[in-house]
Structures are given as C-alpha cells and as structure tokens.
PDB file of C-alpha atoms in Angstrom:
ATOM      1  CA  MET A  17       7.089 -20.369  29.438  1.00 64.00           C
ATOM      2  CA  CYS A  18       3.908 -21.196  27.467  1.00 78.00           C
ATOM      3  CA  LEU A  19       4.469 -24.734  25.988  1.00 81.00           C
ATOM      4  CA  LEU A  20       1.706 -26.110  23.733  1.00 87.00           C
ATOM      5  CA  SER A  21       2.323 -29.923  23.320  1.00 90.00           C
ATOM      6  CA  ILE A  22       2.020 -30.791  19.676  1.00 89.00           C
ATOM      7  CA  HIS A  23       3.253 -34.342  19.425  1.00 91.00           C
ATOM      8  CA  THR A  24       4.280 -37.037  21.949  1.00 90.00           C
ATOM      9  CA  GLU A  25       5.968 -40.298  21.383  1.00 90.00           C
ATOM     10  CA  SER A  26       7.620 -42.615  24.012  1.00 92.00           C
ATOM     11  CA  TYR A  27      10.962 -41.266  22.937  1.00 93.00           C
ATOM     12  CA  LEU A  28      10.223 -37.650  22.076  1.00 96.00           C
ATOM     13  CA  THR A  29       7.900 -34.933  23.048  1.00 96.00           C
ATOM     14  CA  LEU A  30       7.453 -31.868  20.752  1.00 97.00           C
ATOM     15  CA  SER A  31       6.003 -28.657  22.043  1.00 96.00           C
ATOM     16  CA  LEU A  32       5.585 -25.183  20.593  1.00 96.00           C
ATOM     17  CA  ASP A  33       6.881 -22.323  22.867  1.00 93.00           C
ATOM     18  CA  CYS A  34       4.024 -19.892  22.298  1.00 87.00           C
ATOM     19  CA  ASP A  35       5.855 -17.005  23.858  1.00 88.00           C
ATOM     20  CA  ASN A  36       9.009 -17.243  21.703  1.00 90.00           C
ATOM     21  CA  ASN A  37       7.698 -19.132  18.677  1.00 87.00           C
ATOM     22  CA  TRP A  38      10.250 -21.895  18.653  1.00 95.00           C
ATOM     23  CA  LEU A  39      10.037 -25.636  18.809  1.00 97.00           C
ATOM     24  CA  TYR A  40      11.057 -27.467  21.972  1.00 97.00           C
ATOM     25  CA  ALA A  41      12.072 -31.211  21.421  1.00 97.00           C
ATOM     26  CA  GLU A  42      12.445 -33.148  24.686  1.00 97.00           C
ATOM     27  CA  TRP A  43      14.105 -36.611  24.012  1.00 94.00           C
ATOM     28  CA  GLN A  44      13.714 -39.441  26.461  1.00 92.00           C
ATOM     29  CA  GLU A  45      15.581 -42.572  27.636  1.00 88.00           C
ATOM     30  CA  VAL A  46      17.694 -44.641  25.271  1.00 86.00           C
ATOM     31  CA  GLN A  47      17.616 -43.789  21.615  1.00 86.00           C
ATOM     32  CA  THR A  48      18.039 -46.044  18.718  1.00 85.00           C
ATOM     33  CA  PRO A  49      18.792 -45.151  15.114  1.00 85.00           C
ATOM     34  CA  GLN A  50      15.066 -45.662  14.435  1.00 89.00           C
ATOM     35  CA  THR A  51      13.893 -43.397  17.174  1.00 90.00           C
ATOM     36  CA  VAL A  52      16.448 -40.736  16.221  1.00 89.00           C
ATOM     37  CA  GLU A  53      15.566 -40.761  12.573  1.00 89.00           C
ATOM     38  CA  ALA A  54      11.785 -40.866  13.262  1.00 93.00           C
ATOM     39  CA  GLY A  55      12.237 -38.012  15.822  1.00 94.00           C
ATOM     40  CA  CYS A  56      14.201 -35.942  13.501  1.00 93.00           C
ATOM     41  CA  GLN A  57      11.567 -36.321  10.746  1.00 94.00           C
ATOM     42  CA  LEU A  58       8.889 -35.308  13.165  1.00 96.00           C
ATOM     43  CA  ILE A  59      10.872 -32.233  14.168  1.00 97.00           C
ATOM     44  CA  LEU A  60      11.339 -31.251  10.569  1.00 96.00           C
ATOM     45  CA  ARG A  61       7.638 -31.669  10.019  1.00 96.00           C
ATOM     46  CA  TYR A  62       6.665 -29.345  12.890  1.00 96.00           C
ATOM     47  CA  ILE A  63       9.361 -26.844  12.064  1.00 97.00           C
ATOM     48  CA  GLN A  64       7.963 -26.520   8.524  1.00 96.00           C
ATOM     49  CA  GLN A  65       4.273 -26.464   9.752  1.00 94.00           C
ATOM     50  CA  GLU A  66       4.797 -23.815  12.557  1.00 93.00           C
ATOM     51  CA  LYS A  67       7.487 -21.900  10.627  1.00 94.00           C
ATOM     52  CA  CYS A  68       9.841 -21.891  13.431  1.00 94.00           C
ATOM     53  CA  CYS A  69      13.376 -20.468  13.006  1.00 94.00           C
ATOM     54  CA  LYS A  70      14.754 -21.937  16.277  1.00 96.00           C
ATOM     55  CA  LEU A  71      14.917 -25.150  17.854  1.00 97.00           C
ATOM     56  CA  LEU A  72      15.511 -26.045  21.511  1.00 97.00           C
ATOM     57  CA  ASN A  73      16.801 -29.674  21.578  1.00 96.00           C
ATOM     58  CA  ASP A  74      16.692 -31.168  25.181  1.00 96.00           C
ATOM     59  CA  ASN A  75      18.608 -34.240  25.853  1.00 93.00           C
ATOM     60  CA  THR A  76      18.512 -33.964  29.600  1.00 94.00           C
ATOM     61  CA  CYS A  77      16.805 -37.316  29.926  1.00 92.00           C
ATOM     62  CA  VAL A  78      18.672 -39.241  27.218  1.00 88.00           C
ATOM     63  CA  LEU A  79      20.493 -42.286  28.418  1.00 83.00           C
ATOM     64  CA  GLY A  80      23.702 -43.666  26.571  1.00 77.00           C
ATOM     65  CA  ALA A  81      25.322 -42.731  23.290  1.00 73.00           C
ATOM     66  CA  TRP A  82      23.632 -42.605  19.941  1.00 68.00           C
ATOM     67  CA  SER A  83      26.770 -42.206  17.831  1.00 65.00           C
ATOM     68  CA  VAL A  84      25.488 -44.893  15.299  1.00 64.00           C
ATOM     69  CA  VAL A  85      23.348 -42.127  13.723  1.00 68.00           C
ATOM     70  CA  ASN A  86      25.577 -39.129  14.035  1.00 68.00           C
ATOM     71  CA  GLN A  87      26.616 -39.324  10.405  1.00 72.00           C
ATOM     72  CA  TRP A  88      23.085 -39.435   9.350  1.00 71.00           C
ATOM     73  CA  VAL A  89      22.198 -36.399  11.650  1.00 77.00           C
ATOM     74  CA  ASN A  90      25.157 -34.374  10.298  1.00 74.00           C
ATOM     75  CA  ASN A  91      24.577 -35.234   6.673  1.00 72.00           C
ATOM     76  CA  ARG A  92      20.832 -34.848   6.485  1.00 85.00           C
ATOM     77  CA  PHE A  93      19.161 -33.452   9.544  1.00 90.00           C
ATOM     78  CA  PHE A  94      21.057 -30.098  10.090  1.00 91.00           C
ATOM     79  CA  ASP A  95      20.939 -29.290   6.413  1.00 90.00           C
ATOM     80  CA  ASN A  96      17.208 -30.061   6.227  1.00 93.00           C
ATOM     81  CA  LEU A  97      16.611 -27.890   9.435  1.00 95.00           C
ATOM     82  CA  ALA A  98      18.556 -24.970   7.672  1.00 94.00           C
ATOM     83  CA  MET A  99      16.468 -25.487   4.431  1.00 94.00           C
ATOM     84  CA  ALA A 100      13.390 -25.362   6.573  1.00 96.00           C
ATOM     85  CA  GLY A 101      14.302 -22.081   8.098  1.00 95.00           C
ATOM     86  CA  VAL A 102      15.918 -22.842  11.292  1.00 96.00           C
ATOM     87  CA  ARG A 103      18.692 -20.525  11.963  1.00 94.00           C
ATOM     88  CA  LYS A 104      19.646 -21.268  15.754  1.00 95.00           C
ATOM     89  CA  LEU A 105      19.785 -24.559  17.633  1.00 95.00           C
ATOM     90  CA  ALA A 106      20.231 -24.718  21.372  1.00 96.00           C
ATOM     91  CA  TRP A 107      21.181 -28.323  22.664  1.00 94.00           C
ATOM     92  CA  VAL A 108      20.892 -29.102  26.241  1.00 96.00           C
ATOM     93  CA  HIS A 109      23.411 -31.911  27.064  1.00 93.00           C
ATOM     94  CA  SER A 110      22.447 -35.095  28.782  1.00 90.00           C
ATOM     95  CA  ALA A 111      24.311 -35.931  32.115  1.00 87.00           C
ATOM     96  CA  ASN A 112      25.333 -39.184  30.522  1.00 82.00           C
ATOM     97  CA  CYS A 113      28.956 -38.867  29.359  1.00 83.00           C
ATOM     98  CA  PHE A 114      28.464 -41.044  26.176  1.00 80.00           C
ATOM     99  CA  SER A 115      25.528 -38.902  25.037  1.00 79.00           C
ATOM    100  CA  ARG A 116      27.389 -35.691  25.856  1.00 83.00           C
ATOM    101  CA  TYR A 117      30.483 -36.954  23.863  1.00 82.00           C
ATOM    102  CA  THR A 118      28.182 -37.883  20.912  1.00 79.00           C
ATOM    103  CA  THR A 119      26.549 -34.480  20.925  1.00 82.00           C
ATOM    104  CA  ASP A 120      29.819 -32.771  20.967  1.00 84.00           C
ATOM    105  CA  CYS A 121      31.130 -34.721  18.079  1.00 81.00           C
ATOM    106  CA  ILE A 122      28.046 -33.793  16.128  1.00 83.00           C
ATOM    107  CA  LEU A 123      27.887 -30.051  16.934  1.00 86.00           C
ATOM    108  CA  GLN A 124      31.646 -29.597  16.069  1.00 86.00           C
ATOM    109  CA  GLN A 125      30.759 -30.447  12.395  1.00 83.00           C
ATOM    110  CA  VAL A 126      27.699 -28.304  12.002  1.00 87.00           C
ATOM    111  CA  ASN A 127      28.052 -25.252   9.678  1.00 85.00           C
ATOM    112  CA  SER A 128      24.555 -24.794   8.325  1.00 87.00           C
ATOM    113  CA  LEU A 129      23.211 -23.389  11.657  1.00 91.00           C
ATOM    114  CA  VAL A 130      24.340 -21.327  14.598  1.00 93.00           C
ATOM    115  CA  THR A 131      24.516 -23.764  17.512  1.00 93.00           C
ATOM    116  CA  ALA A 132      25.331 -23.676  21.153  1.00 93.00           C
ATOM    117  CA  SER A 133      25.286 -26.449  23.766  1.00 93.00           C
ATOM    118  CA  PHE A 134      24.333 -26.035  27.361  1.00 95.00           C
ATOM    119  CA  ASN A 135      24.360 -28.081  30.587  1.00 93.00           C
ATOM    120  CA  ASP A 136      20.954 -26.932  31.642  1.00 95.00           C
ATOM    121  CA  LEU A 137      17.604 -25.845  30.170  1.00 95.00           C
ATOM    122  CA  PRO A 138      17.573 -22.321  31.461  1.00 96.00           C
ATOM    123  CA  GLY A 139      20.927 -21.467  29.912  1.00 96.00           C
ATOM    124  CA  ALA A 140      19.724 -22.855  26.528  1.00 96.00           C
ATOM    125  CA  PHE A 141      16.338 -20.984  26.950  1.00 94.00           C
ATOM    126  CA  LEU A 142      18.078 -17.585  27.700  1.00 95.00           C
ATOM    127  CA  TRP A 143      20.451 -17.906  24.781  1.00 96.00           C
ATOM    128  CA  LEU A 144      17.720 -18.417  22.345  1.00 95.00           C
ATOM    129  CA  GLN A 145      15.734 -15.640  23.874  1.00 93.00           C
ATOM    130  CA  GLN A 146      18.545 -13.241  23.854  1.00 90.00           C
ATOM    131  CA  SER A 147      19.304 -13.883  20.312  1.00 71.00           C
ATOM    132  CA  GLN A 148      15.732 -13.144  19.512  1.00 60.00           C
ATOM    133  CA  MET A 149      15.940  -9.890  21.377  1.00 50.00           C
ATOM    134  CA  ALA A 150      19.181  -8.944  19.585  1.00 49.00           C
ATOM    135  CA  SER A 151      17.564  -9.665  16.178  1.00 48.00           C
ATOM    136  CA  TYR A 152      14.547  -7.485  17.272  1.00 41.00           C
ATOM    137  CA  MET A 153      16.785  -4.619  18.368  1.00 39.00           C
ATOM    138  CA  ARG A 154      18.707  -4.598  15.193  1.00 39.00           C
ATOM    139  CA  ALA A 155      15.470  -4.496  13.128  1.00 41.00           C
ATOM    140  CA  SER A 156      14.071  -1.632  15.043  1.00 37.00           C
TER     141      SER A 156
END
C-alpha cells in the first residue's frame, strides 16, 4: 500500500492511497466535538482537492465514545461527503465498546453513501479494493 501523508494533526492523520486513489483517515485517541468537526472538515477539503470517491475511515486507535457529535456527523458530514463525490465509505471500528456503539448508531442512519464497517484494516481495505475492481470490470 502506497500512502502519501497529506495532513497530520494530533487527533487525525490523512493520507492519500496512491495505488487506489482513496483517502485514508486515521483517527487517534479521545475525540472531542471540536476535533471531530475539525477532522471532518479536513477530510472534506482533501476529498475535494484529490477528487477521491472512497474514504477509508480508521478508528482503530480511538478511545471512548463521541456520540455528542453523531447528530452533526449524520446531518452534515455524510451528505457533504456525497456531494463531494464520495460513493463508498469503509469504517474500521475501535476496540473500545463505546466508540463501536457510536459508530454503529451513526452508520445505521446513513443513506447518502454505501457504507460498511469492519473489525480490522485489512478487511476494510479489501472491501474498498474489491468494489473498485467490480466497477472497473463492469465498465470494460
């Protein structure tokens, strides 16, 4: 996997997967409403800049719940992702049960994107990669 780091904050690292042309967002530690909103804005900016149609959202290292912002994420972020051209979102769960619960609640309400959640990064990577191959094969 060829990752080009394009932005780093203490709570989030964004990388462009050069081989697959999708954005990889790796969240860190405890998230606050401010870090989640700021991180989502950064993701949107780079999705638009790099013209990515897929997002790999990795919460493996997230600690705790962030349900205080799930309304904002549902009402704004996912729709903005779709408007920016994102069609598929792979979400890797945190091992933290509170973070996992928050993620499940949010993803159940998404209807503007095709989403899937995973327990590990390789599973999410493979799902995004296979959906890319299926699109390529249909177009051929």
